[in-house]
Amino acid sequence: MSRSEQFASDNYSGVCPEAWDAMAAANTTDEPAYGEDSWTQRAADGLRSLFDTDCDVYFVFNGTAANSLALASIGQSFHSVICHELAHIETDECGGPEYASNGAKLLLGEGENGKLTPESIEHLVTKRTDIHYPKPKALSVTQATEVGTVYTPEELHRIRAVADRHKLHIHMDGARFANAVAALDVHPSEITWKAGVDVLCFSGTKNGLALGEAVVFFNRALAEDFEWRCKQAGQLASKMRYISAPWCGLLENNVWLQNARHANACAERLEKGLEGLPGIRLRYPRQVNGVFVELPEPMQTELRNRGWRFYNFIGGSARLMCSWSTSHDQIDRFLADVRSLAG
Ligand SMILES: *Cc1c(COP(=O)(O)O)cnc(C)c1O
């Protein structure tokens, strides 16, 4: 399979050139270990300046660790975390958040298009308040969601209002945070700390790094002793600069945003090309870099026979993901194959 014949995931993509160059630059000298190096300082300062606030920043290897450790830092083992039933922390982290917190329970909420509603949160918090039930302490929103939709700043403010009423902290799973910023065309602060988000897990991996996620605490009190939590969990990279230097590459000249805009635009091209073809129906509104689409079963089989890779999601719809490395040629080849099979 040629690498480009896929819409399976944004993490099938390679490392973007700017991140690769920064890694090469970091490789020219020796530097202190365990995050005491100049690159890590620069990357953390870069994120503080990006968010325009004095946040605490930590780098870990992957998203599961970032989410699990961030959530563990919010509560105790007897607490609970409210999230959408489709949330990655529920469906794809193998119980990582529960494990890292020594047992905090996830309470599953609902809402259209993968988005938790204030009503659903309210229902879960007020359903039980007795000593026999784990006390809700946090809620988690995924921005952009698992089904490629985004929370608007207004929606986040409404969620914050419920959170305030019930003293809940807000965690944001930002595996595709960059794509959400690009789609909403807002300053990153508008959908994080200005909307009352306490901690953000900002993915570099899906944006164009080899690995490395930033855990960004806007509520700095929650970050107390977080470095020990990371170390104990095996998430403190000794050669940290190989995570943080590529982050510097993403932050410089807003490469992270360009990558996200490119991926979103590719998905839009894909969506436009699929629209209106017989037997094809969009499953969710396309807002970021993924198109969720119902394709006839025989068409899916034939596309796979022709070498195309993509995942099936929720009730069999195909998930077509784009990344910084997706090309227009690749999209047009895929659309030509789809049209020939739909005709
Ligand atoms: C990819 C992804 C993650 C992180 O996954 P890892 O494989 O642990 O890096 C977290 N949340 C969402 C919504 C994701 O899509």
PDB file of N, CA and C in Angstrom, residues 3 6-15 62-63 88 175-176 203-210 213 289 311 319 321-325:
ATOM      1  N   ARG A   3       1.595   4.897   0.989  1.00  0.00           N
ATOM      2  CA  ARG A   3       1.206   5.580   2.210  1.00  0.00           C
ATOM      3  C   ARG A   3       0.032   6.515   1.984  1.00  0.00           C
ATOM      4  N   GLN A   6      -4.795   6.363   1.739  1.00  0.00           N
ATOM      5  CA  GLN A   6      -5.536   6.100   2.955  1.00  0.00           C
ATOM      6  C   GLN A   6      -6.228   7.354   3.475  1.00  0.00           C
ATOM      7  N   PHE A   7      -7.394   7.106   4.064  1.00  0.00           N
ATOM      8  CA  PHE A   7      -8.070   8.141   4.836  1.00  0.00           C
ATOM      9  C   PHE A   7      -8.389   7.554   6.210  1.00  0.00           C
ATOM     10  N   ALA A   8      -7.502   6.636   6.665  1.00  0.00           N
ATOM     11  CA  ALA A   8      -7.777   5.880   7.884  1.00  0.00           C
ATOM     12  C   ALA A   8      -7.674   6.761   9.123  1.00  0.00           C
ATOM     13  N   SER A   9      -6.590   7.492   9.211  1.00  0.00           N
ATOM     14  CA  SER A   9      -6.460   8.352  10.384  1.00  0.00           C
ATOM     15  C   SER A   9      -5.432   9.435  10.145  1.00  0.00           C
ATOM     16  N   ASP A  10      -5.604  10.536  10.871  1.00  0.00           N
ATOM     17  CA  ASP A  10      -4.610  11.600  10.805  1.00  0.00           C
ATOM     18  C   ASP A  10      -3.307  11.152  11.469  1.00  0.00           C
ATOM     19  N   ASN A  11      -3.337  10.073  12.247  1.00  0.00           N
ATOM     20  CA  ASN A  11      -2.057   9.613  12.791  1.00  0.00           C
ATOM     21  C   ASN A  11      -1.355   8.576  11.907  1.00  0.00           C
ATOM     22  N   TYR A  12      -1.887   8.327  10.703  1.00  0.00           N
ATOM     23  CA  TYR A  12      -1.121   7.572   9.698  1.00  0.00           C
ATOM     24  C   TYR A  12      -0.095   8.497   9.025  1.00  0.00           C
ATOM     25  N   SER A  13      -0.275   9.799   9.166  1.00  0.00           N
ATOM     26  CA  SER A  13       0.603  10.744   8.478  1.00  0.00           C
ATOM     27  C   SER A  13       1.994  10.742   9.102  1.00  0.00           C
ATOM     28  N   GLY A  14       2.956  11.265   8.362  1.00  0.00           N
ATOM     29  CA  GLY A  14       4.318  11.367   8.879  1.00  0.00           C
ATOM     30  C   GLY A  14       4.507  12.642   9.692  1.00  0.00           C
ATOM     31  N   VAL A  15       5.784  13.015   9.832  1.00  0.00           N
ATOM     32  CA  VAL A  15       6.129  14.233  10.570  1.00  0.00           C
ATOM     33  C   VAL A  15       6.228  15.380   9.562  1.00  0.00           C
ATOM     34  N   ASN A  62       1.720  10.498  24.681  1.00  0.00           N
ATOM     35  CA  ASN A  62       0.525  10.292  23.841  1.00  0.00           C
ATOM     36  C   ASN A  62      -0.746  10.822  24.493  1.00  0.00           C
ATOM     37  N   GLY A  63      -1.822  10.718  23.745  1.00  0.00           N
ATOM     38  CA  GLY A  63      -3.084  11.323  24.165  1.00  0.00           C
ATOM     39  C   GLY A  63      -3.747  10.602  25.322  1.00  0.00           C
ATOM     40  N   HIS A  88     -13.585   9.577  23.487  1.00  0.00           N
ATOM     41  CA  HIS A  88     -12.390   8.727  23.390  1.00  0.00           C
ATOM     42  C   HIS A  88     -11.986   8.202  24.769  1.00  0.00           C
ATOM     43  N   ALA A 175      -7.371  16.369  21.053  1.00  0.00           N
ATOM     44  CA  ALA A 175      -6.658  15.556  20.051  1.00  0.00           C
ATOM     45  C   ALA A 175      -6.690  16.268  18.698  1.00  0.00           C
ATOM     46  N   ARG A 176      -7.815  16.971  18.440  1.00  0.00           N
ATOM     47  CA  ARG A 176      -7.927  17.754  17.206  1.00  0.00           C
ATOM     48  C   ARG A 176      -8.278  19.212  17.537  1.00  0.00           C
ATOM     49  N   SER A 203      -3.034  18.050  21.239  1.00  0.00           N
ATOM     50  CA  SER A 203      -2.273  17.028  20.515  1.00  0.00           C
ATOM     51  C   SER A 203      -1.334  17.608  19.478  1.00  0.00           C
ATOM     52  N   GLY A 204      -0.081  17.184  19.542  1.00  0.00           N
ATOM     53  CA  GLY A 204       0.868  17.463  18.476  1.00  0.00           C
ATOM     54  C   GLY A 204       0.875  16.332  17.467  1.00  0.00           C
ATOM     55  N   THR A 205       0.625  15.109  17.946  1.00  0.00           N
ATOM     56  CA  THR A 205       0.751  13.926  17.090  1.00  0.00           C
ATOM     57  C   THR A 205      -0.144  14.021  15.856  1.00  0.00           C
ATOM     58  N   LYS A 206      -1.434  14.297  16.094  1.00  0.00           N
ATOM     59  CA  LYS A 206      -2.366  14.302  14.957  1.00  0.00           C
ATOM     60  C   LYS A 206      -2.195  15.545  14.091  1.00  0.00           C
ATOM     61  N   ASN A 207      -1.437  16.511  14.593  1.00  0.00           N
ATOM     62  CA  ASN A 207      -1.227  17.748  13.834  1.00  0.00           C
ATOM     63  C   ASN A 207       0.028  17.694  12.954  1.00  0.00           C
ATOM     64  N   GLY A 208       0.956  16.760  13.258  1.00  0.00           N
ATOM     65  CA  GLY A 208       2.154  16.691  12.412  1.00  0.00           C
ATOM     66  C   GLY A 208       3.445  16.341  13.125  1.00  0.00           C
ATOM     67  N   LEU A 209       3.353  15.909  14.385  1.00  0.00           N
ATOM     68  CA  LEU A 209       4.563  15.447  15.088  1.00  0.00           C
ATOM     69  C   LEU A 209       4.654  13.920  15.018  1.00  0.00           C
ATOM     70  N   ALA A 210       5.829  13.414  15.397  1.00  0.00           N
ATOM     71  CA  ALA A 210       5.964  11.967  15.547  1.00  0.00           C
ATOM     72  C   ALA A 210       5.226  11.521  16.799  1.00  0.00           C
ATOM     73  N   GLU A 213       2.258  15.266  23.263  1.00  0.00           N
ATOM     74  CA  GLU A 213       1.068  16.044  23.538  1.00  0.00           C
ATOM     75  C   GLU A 213       1.390  17.024  24.659  1.00  0.00           C
ATOM     76  N   ASN A 289     -11.579  17.885  10.062  1.00  0.00           N
ATOM     77  CA  ASN A 289     -10.790  17.157   9.060  1.00  0.00           C
ATOM     78  C   ASN A 289     -11.265  15.733   8.803  1.00  0.00           C
ATOM     79  N   TYR A 311     -11.494   3.536   8.214  1.00  0.00           N
ATOM     80  CA  TYR A 311     -12.158   2.811   9.294  1.00  0.00           C
ATOM     81  C   TYR A 311     -13.666   2.937   9.179  1.00  0.00           C
ATOM     82  N   ARG A 319     -15.335   6.434   8.089  1.00  0.00           N
ATOM     83  CA  ARG A 319     -14.698   7.653   8.576  1.00  0.00           C
ATOM     84  C   ARG A 319     -13.508   7.948   7.680  1.00  0.00           C
ATOM     85  N   MET A 321     -10.491  10.385   7.183  1.00  0.00           N
ATOM     86  CA  MET A 321      -9.742  11.429   7.888  1.00  0.00           C
ATOM     87  C   MET A 321      -8.663  12.024   6.990  1.00  0.00           C
ATOM     88  N   CYS A 322      -8.490  13.316   7.091  1.00  0.00           N
ATOM     89  CA  CYS A 322      -7.423  14.002   6.364  1.00  0.00           C
ATOM     90  C   CYS A 322      -6.428  14.593   7.360  1.00  0.00           C
ATOM     91  N   SER A 323      -5.228  14.842   6.869  1.00  0.00           N
ATOM     92  CA  SER A 323      -4.167  15.367   7.744  1.00  0.00           C
ATOM     93  C   SER A 323      -3.359  16.408   6.984  1.00  0.00           C
ATOM     94  N   TRP A 324      -2.286  16.881   7.613  1.00  0.00           N
ATOM     95  CA  TRP A 324      -1.399  17.839   6.948  1.00  0.00           C
ATOM     96  C   TRP A 324      -0.819  17.266   5.654  1.00  0.00           C
ATOM     97  N   SER A 325      -0.724  15.922   5.593  1.00  0.00           N
ATOM     98  CA  SER A 325      -0.034  15.315   4.448  1.00  0.00           C
ATOM     99  C   SER A 325      -0.985  14.850   3.348  1.00  0.00           C
TER     100      SER A 325
END
